[in-house]
Coordinates of C-alpha atoms in Angstrom, one line a residue:
Chain X
M1 CA 3.8 20.4 21.7
Q2 CA 5.3 22.8 24.3
S3 CA 4.8 25.7 21.9
Q4 CA 1.1 24.8 21.6
I5 CA 0.3 25.2 25.3
G6 CA -0.9 28.6 26.1
E7 CA -2.0 30.3 29.4
G8 CA -5.5 28.8 29.5
T9 CA -5.7 26.8 26.2
I10 CA -3.9 24.3 24.0
D11 CA -3.5 25.1 20.3
I12 CA -4.7 22.4 17.9
R13 CA -3.3 22.0 14.4
L14 CA -5.1 21.3 11.1
G15 CA -5.0 17.8 9.5
T16 CA -4.7 16.7 5.9
R17 CA -8.2 15.7 5.1
F18 CA -11.2 17.9 4.3
I19 CA -14.8 17.2 3.5
I20 CA -16.1 19.5 0.8
F21 CA -19.5 20.0 -0.7
K22 CA -20.2 19.0 -4.2
G23 CA -23.9 18.1 -4.4
R24 CA -25.7 19.7 -7.3
K25 CA -28.4 17.1 -7.7
I26 CA -29.9 17.2 -4.2
E27 CA -33.0 19.4 -3.9
T28 CA -33.2 19.4 -0.1
L29 CA -31.3 17.8 2.7
D30 CA -34.2 16.6 4.8
P31 CA -32.8 14.6 7.8
T32 CA -36.1 12.9 8.4
E33 CA -35.9 11.2 5.0
K34 CA -34.8 7.6 5.0
Q35 CA -32.0 8.2 2.4
T36 CA -30.3 10.8 4.5
V37 CA -27.0 8.8 4.7
E38 CA -26.9 8.3 0.9
K39 CA -27.7 12.0 0.3
I40 CA -25.0 13.2 2.6
R41 CA -22.5 11.1 0.8
E42 CA -23.7 12.4 -2.5
L43 CA -23.5 16.0 -1.1
Q44 CA -20.0 15.7 0.4
E45 CA -16.7 14.3 -0.5
M46 CA -13.5 13.7 1.4
I47 CA -10.3 15.1 -0.1
F48 CA -6.6 15.0 0.9
I49 CA -4.2 17.9 0.9
P50 CA -0.5 16.9 1.5
Y51 CA 1.7 18.8 4.0
G52 CA 3.2 21.8 2.2
K53 CA 0.1 22.2 -0.1
K54 CA -2.9 24.4 0.6
F55 CA -6.6 24.3 0.6
V56 CA -8.1 27.6 -0.6
L57 CA -11.4 28.3 1.2
H58 CA -13.4 30.8 -0.8
P59 CA -15.7 33.5 0.6
Q60 CA -19.0 32.0 1.8
E61 CA -17.7 28.5 1.4
F62 CA -18.3 25.9 4.1
I63 CA -16.2 22.8 4.6
L64 CA -15.2 20.3 7.3
G65 CA -11.7 19.7 8.4
G66 CA -10.0 17.6 11.0
S67 CA -7.5 18.2 13.8
L68 CA -4.0 16.8 13.3
E69 CA -4.0 15.8 17.0
Y70 CA -5.7 12.7 18.1
M71 CA -7.0 13.0 21.7
R72 CA -8.1 10.8 24.5
F73 CA -9.9 12.6 27.3
P74 CA -10.1 11.1 30.8
C75 CA -13.5 10.7 32.5
D76 CA -13.2 13.9 34.6
I77 CA -12.1 16.3 31.9
M78 CA -14.2 18.0 29.3
G79 CA -13.2 20.7 26.7
Y80 CA -14.3 23.5 24.5
V81 CA -13.0 24.1 21.0
V82 CA -12.7 27.7 20.0
G83 CA -11.2 29.5 17.1
R84 CA -8.0 31.4 17.3
S85 CA -8.5 35.1 17.2
S86 CA -5.8 35.6 14.5
W87 CA -7.8 33.4 12.1
G88 CA -11.1 35.0 13.2
R89 CA -9.8 38.4 12.3
L90 CA -9.3 37.1 8.7
G91 CA -12.9 36.1 8.5
L92 CA -12.4 32.4 9.3
V93 CA -15.1 30.9 11.5
I94 CA -13.9 27.6 12.9
E95 CA -16.4 25.8 15.1
T96 CA -20.1 25.6 15.6
S97 CA -20.4 22.7 18.0
P98 CA -17.5 23.2 20.4
I99 CA -18.0 20.7 23.3
I100 CA -15.7 17.8 23.8
H101 CA -17.2 15.3 26.2
P102 CA -15.3 13.4 28.9
C103 CA -13.9 10.1 27.6
F104 CA -13.8 11.5 24.0
L105 CA -11.4 9.5 21.8
G106 CA -10.4 10.6 18.3
I107 CA -9.6 13.6 16.2
L108 CA -11.8 16.7 16.3
T109 CA -13.9 17.6 13.3
F110 CA -14.0 21.4 12.6
E111 CA -16.6 23.3 10.6
F112 CA -15.0 26.1 8.6
S113 CA -16.7 29.1 7.0
N114 CA -15.0 31.9 5.3
L115 CA -17.0 35.1 6.1
S116 CA -14.5 37.4 4.5
T117 CA -14.4 38.7 1.0
A118 CA -11.0 37.2 0.1
P119 CA -10.1 33.5 -0.3
I120 CA -8.1 32.1 2.7
A121 CA -5.4 29.5 2.3
L122 CA -5.4 26.7 4.8
Y123 CA -2.2 24.6 5.2
P124 CA -2.3 21.2 7.0
G125 CA -0.2 21.4 10.1
V126 CA -1.0 25.1 11.0
R127 CA -2.3 26.0 14.4
I128 CA -6.0 26.5 13.6
A129 CA -8.0 26.3 16.8
Q130 CA -7.6 26.0 20.5
I131 CA -9.2 23.9 23.3
A132 CA -9.9 25.0 26.8
L133 CA -10.0 22.1 29.3
H134 CA -12.3 22.0 32.3
K135 CA -12.2 19.6 35.3
I136 CA -15.6 18.1 36.1
E137 CA -16.4 18.1 39.8
D138 CA -18.2 14.9 40.2
N139 CA -17.8 12.2 42.8
T140 CA -19.1 9.3 40.7
K141 CA -16.5 7.7 38.6
K142 CA -17.6 7.6 35.0
D143 CA -17.3 4.5 33.0
C144 CA -15.4 5.5 29.9
K145 CA -16.1 2.2 28.2
K146 CA -19.9 2.8 28.5
I147 CA -19.7 6.5 27.4
L148 CA -17.5 5.5 24.4
S149 CA -19.9 2.8 23.3
K150 CA -22.7 5.4 23.2
S151 CA -20.6 8.0 21.4
R152 CA -21.5 8.5 17.7
Y153 CA -18.2 10.1 16.6
R154 CA -15.7 7.9 18.3
L155 CA -12.2 6.8 17.4
S156 CA -12.2 8.7 14.2
T157 CA -8.9 9.5 12.5
N158 CA -10.3 11.6 9.8
P159 CA -13.1 14.3 9.8
E160 CA -16.4 12.5 9.9
F161 CA -19.5 12.8 7.8
S162 CA -22.7 13.8 9.7
K163 CA -24.6 11.0 11.4
I164 CA -27.7 13.0 11.9
H165 CA -29.8 10.0 10.7
M166 CA -29.0 8.3 14.0
D167 CA -31.1 10.9 16.0
M168 CA -34.0 9.0 17.6
D169 CA -36.3 12.0 17.6
L170 CA -35.9 12.3 13.8
K171 CA -37.0 8.7 13.4
K172 CA -40.1 9.6 15.5
I173 CA -40.8 12.6 13.3
R174 CA -40.4 10.4 10.2
N175 CA -42.9 7.9 11.5
F176 CA -45.3 10.8 12.4
K177 CA -44.9 12.1 8.8
I178 CA -45.7 8.7 7.4
K179 CA -48.8 8.3 9.5
Q180 CA -50.0 11.8 8.5
A181 CA -49.5 11.0 4.8
A182 CA -51.5 7.8 5.2
Chain R
M1 CA -15.2 6.5 -48.5
G2 CA -14.1 4.8 -45.2
I3 CA -11.6 6.0 -42.6
T4 CA -8.0 5.3 -43.4
S5 CA -5.6 3.5 -41.1
R6 CA -3.6 6.7 -40.8
E7 CA -6.7 8.5 -39.6
I8 CA -7.4 5.8 -37.1
V9 CA -3.9 6.3 -35.6
V10 CA -4.5 10.1 -35.6
D11 CA -7.7 9.6 -33.7
K12 CA -6.0 7.3 -31.2
A13 CA -3.4 9.9 -30.5
F14 CA -6.1 12.6 -30.1
K15 CA -8.1 10.3 -27.6
F16 CA -4.9 9.7 -25.7
K17 CA -4.4 13.5 -25.3
K18 CA -8.0 13.8 -24.1
R19 CA -7.5 11.1 -21.5
I20 CA -4.4 12.9 -20.3
D21 CA -6.3 16.1 -19.9
E22 CA -9.0 14.3 -17.8
L23 CA -6.3 12.7 -15.6
R24 CA -4.9 16.2 -14.9
S25 CA -8.1 17.3 -13.4
K26 CA -8.0 14.7 -10.6
E27 CA -6.7 15.2 -7.0
Y28 CA -3.5 13.3 -6.4
Y29 CA -1.7 12.5 -3.2
S30 CA 1.5 14.2 -4.4
D31 CA 3.4 15.3 -7.5
E32 CA 4.5 11.8 -8.4
P33 CA 1.5 10.7 -10.5
K34 CA 1.7 14.0 -12.3
T35 CA 5.3 13.2 -13.2
L36 CA 4.1 10.1 -15.0
I37 CA 1.2 12.0 -16.7
N38 CA 3.7 14.7 -17.9
L39 CA 5.9 11.9 -19.2
F40 CA 3.1 10.3 -21.2
D41 CA 2.1 13.7 -22.5
K42 CA 5.6 14.5 -23.7
V43 CA 5.8 11.1 -25.5
V44 CA 2.4 11.4 -27.2
V45 CA 3.2 14.9 -28.4
K46 CA 6.3 13.6 -30.1
I47 CA 4.3 10.7 -31.6
S48 CA 1.6 13.1 -32.8
Q49 CA 4.2 15.2 -34.5
S50 CA 5.6 12.2 -36.3
I51 CA 2.1 11.1 -37.5
E52 CA 1.8 14.4 -39.4
H53 CA 4.7 13.4 -41.6
I54 CA 3.5 9.8 -42.3
K55 CA 2.4 9.0 -45.8
K56 CA -1.0 7.3 -46.2
D57 CA 0.6 4.2 -47.8
D58 CA 3.5 3.8 -45.2
V59 CA 1.7 0.8 -43.7
I60 CA 4.6 -0.4 -41.6
L61 CA 5.1 2.9 -39.9
I62 CA 1.4 3.3 -39.3
K63 CA 1.3 -0.1 -37.7
R64 CA 4.2 0.7 -35.5
I65 CA 2.7 3.9 -34.2
N66 CA -0.6 2.1 -33.7
L67 CA 1.1 -0.4 -31.5
L68 CA 2.9 2.3 -29.6
L69 CA -0.3 4.2 -29.0
S70 CA -2.1 1.0 -27.9
F71 CA 0.6 0.4 -25.4
Y72 CA 0.4 4.0 -24.1
H73 CA -3.4 3.7 -23.7
L74 CA -2.7 0.6 -21.6
C75 CA -0.2 2.6 -19.5
L76 CA -3.0 5.1 -18.9
D77 CA -5.2 2.3 -17.6
E78 CA -2.4 1.6 -15.0
I79 CA -2.9 5.1 -13.5
E80 CA -6.6 5.6 -14.1
H81 CA -7.6 5.4 -10.4
I82 CA -4.7 6.7 -8.5
E83 CA -6.4 9.7 -6.9
A84 CA -5.6 10.4 -3.3
N85 CA -8.9 9.0 -2.1
N86 CA -8.0 5.5 -3.5
V87 CA -4.5 5.2 -2.1
P88 CA -3.2 4.7 1.5
V89 CA -1.3 8.1 1.4
E90 CA 0.1 7.8 4.9
M91 CA 2.2 4.7 3.9
L92 CA 3.8 6.3 0.8
P93 CA 6.5 8.5 2.3
I94 CA 8.1 5.5 3.9
F95 CA 9.1 4.1 0.5
A96 CA 10.3 7.4 -0.9
E97 CA 12.6 7.5 2.2
I98 CA 13.9 4.0 1.6
L99 CA 14.8 4.8 -2.0
K100 CA 16.5 8.0 -1.0
K101 CA 18.5 6.0 1.6
F102 CA 19.9 3.9 -1.2
N103 CA 20.4 6.8 -3.7
V104 CA 17.7 5.4 -6.0
K105 CA 16.0 8.3 -7.9
T106 CA 13.0 6.3 -9.0
T107 CA 9.5 7.8 -8.7
L108 CA 7.1 5.3 -7.3
V109 CA 3.4 5.6 -8.2
F110 CA 0.9 3.6 -6.2
R111 CA -2.3 2.3 -7.7
P112 CA -5.2 0.2 -6.5
N113 CA -5.5 -3.1 -8.3
P114 CA -9.0 -4.6 -8.9
L115 CA -7.3 -8.0 -8.7
Y116 CA -6.5 -9.2 -5.2
N117 CA -2.7 -8.8 -5.7
Y118 CA 0.4 -6.7 -5.0
S119 CA 2.6 -6.1 -8.0
Y120 CA 5.5 -4.2 -9.3
Y121 CA 5.7 -2.7 -12.8
P122 CA 8.8 -0.8 -14.0
I123 CA 6.8 1.3 -16.4
S124 CA 9.4 3.7 -17.7
R125 CA 11.8 0.9 -18.5
H126 CA 9.1 -0.9 -20.4
M127 CA 8.3 2.3 -22.2
N128 CA 11.9 2.6 -23.4
E129 CA 12.0 -1.0 -24.5
I130 CA 8.8 -0.6 -26.6
N131 CA 9.8 2.8 -28.0
K132 CA 13.1 1.3 -29.1
S133 CA 11.6 -1.9 -30.6
Q134 CA 9.1 0.2 -32.6
G135 CA 11.8 2.4 -34.1
Y136 CA 11.5 5.4 -31.8
P137 CA 14.6 5.3 -29.6
E138 CA 14.5 9.1 -29.5
L139 CA 11.5 8.8 -27.2
K140 CA 13.7 7.4 -24.5
T141 CA 13.1 8.8 -21.1
E142 CA 15.8 9.2 -18.4
D143 CA 13.1 9.4 -15.7
E144 CA 12.9 6.1 -13.7
I145 CA 9.2 5.5 -12.8
A146 CA 7.7 2.3 -11.3
V147 CA 4.1 1.5 -10.6
I148 CA 3.3 -0.5 -7.4
S149 CA -0.2 -1.9 -7.1
F150 CA -2.1 -3.2 -4.1
P151 CA -5.5 -4.8 -3.7
S152 CA -8.0 -2.0 -3.9
S153 CA -10.2 -3.7 -1.3
E154 CA -7.4 -3.4 1.2
K155 CA -6.9 0.4 0.8
T156 CA -6.8 1.1 4.6
N157 CA -5.2 -2.1 5.6
S158 CA -2.0 -0.5 6.7
L159 CA -0.7 -3.7 8.3
M160 CA -1.0 -5.7 5.1
H161 CA 0.6 -2.9 3.1
C162 CA 4.0 -3.9 4.7
T163 CA 3.9 -6.1 1.6
F164 CA 4.8 -3.0 -0.4
S165 CA 8.3 -3.5 0.9
H166 CA 8.6 -6.7 -1.2
E167 CA 7.6 -4.7 -4.3
V168 CA 10.2 -2.0 -3.4
G169 CA 12.6 -5.0 -2.9
H170 CA 12.0 -5.9 -6.6
H171 CA 13.0 -2.5 -7.6
L172 CA 16.2 -2.4 -5.5
N173 CA 17.0 -5.9 -6.8
E174 CA 16.8 -4.7 -10.3
F175 CA 18.5 -1.4 -9.7
L176 CA 21.4 -3.0 -7.9
G177 CA 21.6 -6.1 -10.2
I178 CA 21.6 -8.5 -7.3
A179 CA 19.9 -11.4 -9.0
D180 CA 21.8 -10.8 -12.2
E181 CA 25.0 -11.3 -10.3
I182 CA 24.2 -14.5 -8.5
E183 CA 22.1 -16.2 -11.1
P184 CA 25.1 -18.1 -12.7
K185 CA 26.2 -19.3 -9.3
V186 CA 22.6 -20.5 -8.5
L187 CA 22.3 -22.4 -11.8
K188 CA 25.5 -24.3 -10.9
L189 CA 23.8 -25.5 -7.8
I190 CA 21.3 -27.6 -9.8
D191 CA 21.7 -31.3 -8.8
K192 CA 23.1 -33.1 -11.9
N193 CA 22.1 -36.5 -10.6
L194 CA 18.5 -35.5 -10.3
M195 CA 18.6 -33.9 -13.7
K196 CA 19.9 -37.2 -15.1
K197 CA 17.1 -39.1 -13.4
Y198 CA 14.6 -36.7 -14.9
A199 CA 16.0 -37.2 -18.4
K200 CA 15.8 -41.0 -17.9
K201 CA 12.2 -40.8 -16.9
Y202 CA 11.5 -38.6 -19.8
L203 CA 13.1 -41.0 -22.2
E204 CA 11.2 -43.9 -20.6
S205 CA 7.9 -42.0 -21.2
L206 CA 8.8 -41.6 -24.8
K207 CA 9.2 -45.3 -25.2
K208 CA 5.5 -45.7 -24.8
T209 CA 4.9 -43.8 -28.0
S210 CA 6.2 -44.7 -31.4
A211 CA 6.3 -43.3 -35.0
R212 CA 6.4 -45.3 -38.2
I213 CA 9.4 -44.7 -40.4
G214 CA 9.0 -46.6 -43.6
N215 CA 7.9 -50.0 -42.5
T216 CA 9.4 -49.9 -39.1
E217 CA 7.8 -48.7 -35.9
V218 CA 10.3 -46.7 -33.9
T219 CA 9.8 -45.5 -30.3
L220 CA 10.2 -41.8 -29.8
D221 CA 13.1 -42.0 -27.3
K222 CA 15.3 -42.9 -30.3
F223 CA 15.0 -39.4 -31.7
I224 CA 16.5 -37.6 -28.8
L225 CA 19.7 -37.8 -26.8
E226 CA 19.8 -37.7 -23.0
E227 CA 22.1 -34.7 -23.1
H228 CA 19.6 -32.8 -25.1
V229 CA 16.8 -33.5 -22.7
I230 CA 19.1 -32.3 -19.8
D231 CA 20.0 -29.1 -21.7
R232 CA 16.5 -28.3 -22.5
K233 CA 15.2 -29.0 -19.0
T234 CA 18.0 -27.1 -17.4
G235 CA 17.0 -24.1 -19.5
E236 CA 13.4 -24.4 -18.5
I237 CA 14.2 -24.9 -14.8
G238 CA 16.8 -22.1 -15.0
K239 CA 14.1 -19.6 -16.1
I240 CA 11.8 -20.6 -13.2
L241 CA 14.7 -20.4 -10.8
R242 CA 15.6 -16.9 -12.0
N243 CA 12.0 -15.8 -11.3
W244 CA 12.0 -17.5 -7.9
L245 CA 15.4 -16.0 -7.1
D246 CA 13.9 -12.5 -7.8
E247 CA 11.1 -13.3 -5.3
I248 CA 13.5 -14.6 -2.6
I249 CA 15.8 -11.6 -3.0
S250 CA 12.9 -9.2 -2.8
D251 CA 11.5 -11.0 0.3
T252 CA 14.9 -10.8 2.0
I253 CA 15.4 -7.1 1.2
A254 CA 11.9 -6.5 2.5
L255 CA 12.6 -8.3 5.7
Y256 CA 15.9 -6.4 6.3
L257 CA 14.1 -3.1 5.7
F258 CA 10.8 -3.9 7.5
G259 CA 11.7 -6.5 10.1
P260 CA 9.0 -9.0 11.2
A261 CA 6.2 -6.7 10.0
F262 CA 7.0 -7.8 6.5
L263 CA 7.0 -11.5 7.5
F264 CA 3.6 -11.1 9.2
S265 CA 2.1 -9.3 6.2
I266 CA 3.3 -11.5 3.5
A267 CA 2.4 -14.6 5.5
E268 CA -1.1 -13.3 6.1
F269 CA -1.5 -12.5 2.5
A270 CA -0.2 -15.8 1.2
I271 CA -1.6 -18.1 3.9
S272 CA -5.1 -16.8 3.2
R273 CA -4.7 -18.7 0.0
Q274 CA -4.3 -21.9 2.0
D275 CA -2.2 -24.0 -0.4
F276 CA 1.3 -23.8 0.9
K277 CA 2.8 -25.9 -1.8
K278 CA 1.2 -24.2 -4.8
Y279 CA 3.6 -22.4 -7.0
T280 CA 3.8 -20.7 -10.4
E281 CA 6.6 -20.1 -12.8
N282 CA 6.9 -16.7 -11.3
H283 CA 6.4 -17.3 -7.6
P284 CA 7.8 -20.1 -5.3
P285 CA 5.5 -21.8 -2.9
I286 CA 4.9 -20.1 0.4
F287 CA 6.6 -22.8 2.4
I288 CA 9.9 -22.0 0.6
R289 CA 9.4 -18.3 1.1
L290 CA 8.7 -18.7 4.8
K291 CA 11.8 -21.0 5.2
N292 CA 14.0 -18.2 3.8
L293 CA 12.4 -15.5 5.8
L294 CA 12.5 -17.4 9.1
N295 CA 16.2 -18.2 8.5
C296 CA 16.9 -14.5 8.0
L297 CA 14.8 -13.5 11.0
E298 CA 16.8 -15.9 13.2
E299 CA 20.0 -14.3 12.0
M300 CA 18.7 -10.8 12.8
E301 CA 18.6 -11.9 16.5
L302 CA 15.2 -10.3 17.1
A303 CA 14.0 -13.2 19.2
E304 CA 14.9 -11.5 22.5
S305 CA 12.8 -8.4 21.6
L306 CA 9.9 -10.6 20.7
D307 CA 10.3 -12.8 23.8
E308 CA 7.6 -11.1 25.8
Y309 CA 4.9 -11.4 23.1
K310 CA 3.8 -15.0 23.5
H311 CA 1.2 -15.0 20.7
V312 CA 3.7 -13.6 18.3
L313 CA 6.1 -16.4 19.1
K314 CA 3.2 -18.9 18.7
R315 CA 2.5 -17.5 15.3
L316 CA 6.1 -17.8 14.3
K317 CA 5.9 -21.4 15.3
V318 CA 3.0 -21.9 13.0
Y319 CA 5.0 -20.4 10.2
K320 CA 7.9 -22.7 11.0
K321 CA 5.6 -25.7 10.8
I322 CA 4.5 -24.5 7.3
S323 CA 8.1 -24.0 6.3
K324 CA 8.8 -27.6 7.0
E325 CA 6.6 -28.7 4.1
T326 CA 8.5 -30.3 1.3
F327 CA 8.3 -31.4 -2.3
E328 CA 10.6 -34.4 -1.4
T329 CA 8.7 -37.7 -1.9
T330 CA 9.7 -41.3 -2.6
K331 CA 7.8 -41.2 -5.8
M332 CA 10.2 -40.6 -8.6
T333 CA 7.8 -39.2 -11.2
M334 CA 8.9 -36.5 -13.6
S335 CA 7.0 -33.7 -11.9
N336 CA 8.2 -34.7 -8.5
I337 CA 11.8 -34.8 -9.7
E338 CA 11.4 -31.4 -11.2
N339 CA 9.9 -30.0 -8.0
M340 CA 12.8 -31.5 -6.0
I341 CA 15.3 -29.9 -8.3
L342 CA 13.6 -26.5 -7.9
Q343 CA 13.3 -26.9 -4.1
R344 CA 16.8 -28.0 -3.5
T345 CA 18.4 -25.4 -5.8
I346 CA 16.4 -22.4 -4.5
I347 CA 17.0 -23.4 -0.8
A348 CA 20.7 -23.7 -1.6
S349 CA 20.5 -20.2 -3.1
F350 CA 19.3 -18.6 0.2
D351 CA 22.8 -18.0 1.7
P352 CA 24.5 -16.7 -1.4
A353 CA 21.5 -14.4 -2.0
K354 CA 21.6 -13.1 1.5
E355 CA 25.3 -12.4 1.4
M356 CA 24.9 -10.5 -1.9
I357 CA 22.0 -8.5 -0.5
K358 CA 24.0 -7.5 2.6
K359 CA 26.9 -6.4 0.4
S360 CA 24.8 -4.5 -2.1
L361 CA 22.6 -2.7 0.5
D362 CA 25.6 -2.0 2.7
L363 CA 24.0 -3.9 5.6
P364 CA 24.0 -4.4 8.6
S365 CA 24.0 -0.6 9.3
K366 CA 20.5 -0.4 7.8
V367 CA 19.1 -3.5 9.4
F368 CA 15.9 -3.0 11.3
N369 CA 16.2 -1.7 14.9
F370 CA 13.6 -2.8 17.5
S371 CA 14.2 -0.3 20.3
D372 CA 11.3 2.1 19.8
V373 CA 8.6 -0.5 19.1
K374 CA 7.5 -0.8 22.7
H375 CA 6.5 2.9 22.9
T376 CA 4.0 2.5 20.0
I377 CA 2.7 -0.8 21.4
I378 CA 1.8 1.0 24.6
A379 CA 0.0 3.8 22.8
L380 CA -1.9 1.5 20.4
R381 CA -3.0 -0.7 23.3
N382 CA -4.5 2.5 24.8
L383 CA -6.3 3.2 21.5
I384 CA -4.2 6.2 20.6
P385 CA -1.6 6.6 17.8
G386 CA 1.9 5.9 18.8
N387 CA 4.2 8.1 16.9
E388 CA 6.7 9.6 19.3
V389 CA 8.9 9.0 22.3
L390 CA 9.2 11.5 25.2
T391 CA 12.8 12.3 25.8
E392 CA 14.4 13.1 29.1
K393 CA 14.3 16.8 28.4
S394 CA 10.4 16.6 28.3
T395 CA 10.4 17.1 24.6
S396 CA 9.6 14.4 22.1
R397 CA 11.1 12.8 19.0
P398 CA 9.3 10.9 16.3
I399 CA 9.4 7.1 16.2
D400 CA 10.4 5.7 12.8
A401 CA 7.7 4.5 10.5
I402 CA 8.9 1.0 10.3
S403 CA 8.9 0.6 14.1
I404 CA 5.3 1.8 14.1
L405 CA 4.3 -0.9 11.6
N406 CA 6.1 -3.6 13.6
A407 CA 4.4 -2.4 16.8
A408 CA 1.0 -2.4 15.1
W409 CA 1.6 -6.0 14.0
I410 CA 2.6 -7.0 17.5
V411 CA -0.6 -5.4 18.9
R412 CA -2.7 -7.1 16.2
I413 CA -1.3 -10.5 17.1
N414 CA -0.6 -10.3 20.8
F415 CA -3.1 -7.7 22.2
I416 CA -6.1 -7.8 19.9
N417 CA -8.4 -9.3 22.6
E418 CA -7.4 -6.5 24.9
L419 CA -8.6 -4.0 22.2
Y420 CA -11.9 -6.0 21.7
S421 CA -12.5 -5.8 25.5
Q422 CA -12.1 -2.0 25.5
L423 CA -14.8 -1.6 22.8
P424 CA -17.3 -4.3 23.8
K425 CA -20.2 -3.1 21.6
M426 CA -18.1 -3.0 18.5
A427 CA -17.8 -5.9 16.0
K428 CA -14.3 -7.4 16.0
K429 CA -13.8 -6.5 12.3
E430 CA -14.5 -2.9 13.2
V431 CA -11.9 -3.0 16.0
R432 CA -9.3 -4.5 13.6
N433 CA -10.1 -1.7 11.2
I434 CA -9.6 0.9 14.0
L435 CA -6.1 -0.6 14.6
N436 CA -5.4 -0.1 10.9
E437 CA -6.6 3.5 11.0
L438 CA -4.7 4.3 14.2
T439 CA -1.6 2.9 12.5
L440 CA -2.2 5.2 9.5
K441 CA -2.7 8.1 11.9
S442 CA 0.5 7.2 13.7
L443 CA 2.4 7.3 10.4
D444 CA 0.8 10.6 9.4
L445 CA 1.8 12.2 12.7
Q446 CA 5.2 10.7 12.5
A447 CA 5.7 12.1 9.0
F448 CA 4.6 15.5 10.1
H449 CA 6.8 15.5 13.2
S450 CA 9.8 14.3 11.2
K451 CA 9.3 17.1 8.7
M452 CA 9.1 19.7 11.4
V453 CA 12.2 18.4 13.2
K454 CA 14.1 18.5 9.9
K455 CA 12.9 22.1 9.2
N456 CA 14.0 23.2 12.6

């Protein structure tokens, strides 16, 4: 762990599970549709890569991965996940939704894209990303239990599939669409 | 013109090869399943080569090869669904480590079982037996491979998977020949008086039926001597006792390797079936198994370590109550006498079995150590994986996997309400599942940490 702590960040390592895309039957992924959950599961698949073996990410490919580290954030700390520049220089883009909220509990799910022209080998256990921590200046003590109960991606030990179907505004749009169609 | 039996066999070998190719395309948790697939491939190539030289009218050889191929197709069924996604991969390195500790070079392959059961299948040994019996001793493999199955519905139930240690215990028992060595001693423990009483009852029951010989009606007891009844019944009971002895030995090995975690897992698995006295020819009743495990646990002197966990102690008391069940009754019916013989003999075998296990496994140096358990308990109670201990030099060292599993069981029994209260909007079943997943994550991190420590 000591070697992972840098000047302003902490390095995070890659876990053993990945979510890959395999859907060939799905025409569109429309999150307002009722069957979004089923479609996501048809589109994506979790795979396991043991330590010492590699996952080869091909150019233009997009996958999800997880952090090896499991984290529990206190109520007055938040964090940002950013890629490591050494990987970025190879064409690997690591995160598109970088905020870690206070009271977060679980592993991080990374979104990987290979923007280079050569395949990149990813080994579980390598230092893949980094987090920068920030203290929140707030006098009110936050109730982690409450925050945790509202959190969508909580206590996960593996990368998580998207839960976009839980967005309330998407439900409203779906109802609006139904009314329009009627 | 129809298809010949030779062609049927040729097709069967061809289909086998195709199935092998399909299995190769799957994602496995390690190289172990591939070892088995390669072995099957090697065998079937040799069988296919011999088919080429068979004459159409060599019915016996064709039948033999047909039987062999049917067997190998069944073997493929054994490993049909062993991809990484279907197996609790984080649990598996523990068992490879155990075998390594005892210099056993067996490859273990784990497979989900559609039946709600854990089982052990020494597949390579069975292959060698079949190959030899069908006239193909040259197909003998030197690789030792065993398949261990678990209920597919319990894939992520890391706590219940401590039961794997019992199946590994079977392998160690076979490998070290423990039951073989003590079986004769155990058979000598059979109560001769009870056996005589059984024979008498049996002969009495025969008096109720008669056969006509010429003009005379003769009761059936006249056709058999008491000694013959005793011999035959001793043989039958001996077979059951041998199977039960295998189970008792595997249980004891599992307890020595896994500590109380094994006891909790096997008890939960068996007690869910409710009937504590139910037994089969292969498995003794749960009350007898618990009696043995509790005796061993007492000797391991873990009580002090468990003292602070009152719910754990309460649960042990429940097990103790179950273990006091008995087959002994005042009714001297044949089935009761048989049960009494089985019960008394198997209980009398506990101590000799234990001593032999200790000797064979070179115990007590490998007996379970409880010292790191508390670190994982603290972590899991805080909903984080507990895989390492901070040392005085501000570095950390990994906690061994078996301590992690024991800690997880203690949290499950003693602190589960505390976990429920931390996650109030979550269903209890979900919280229990989170504990299972956190345990798997602890094992994963532990394995990684240990590997890194070794490499450095």
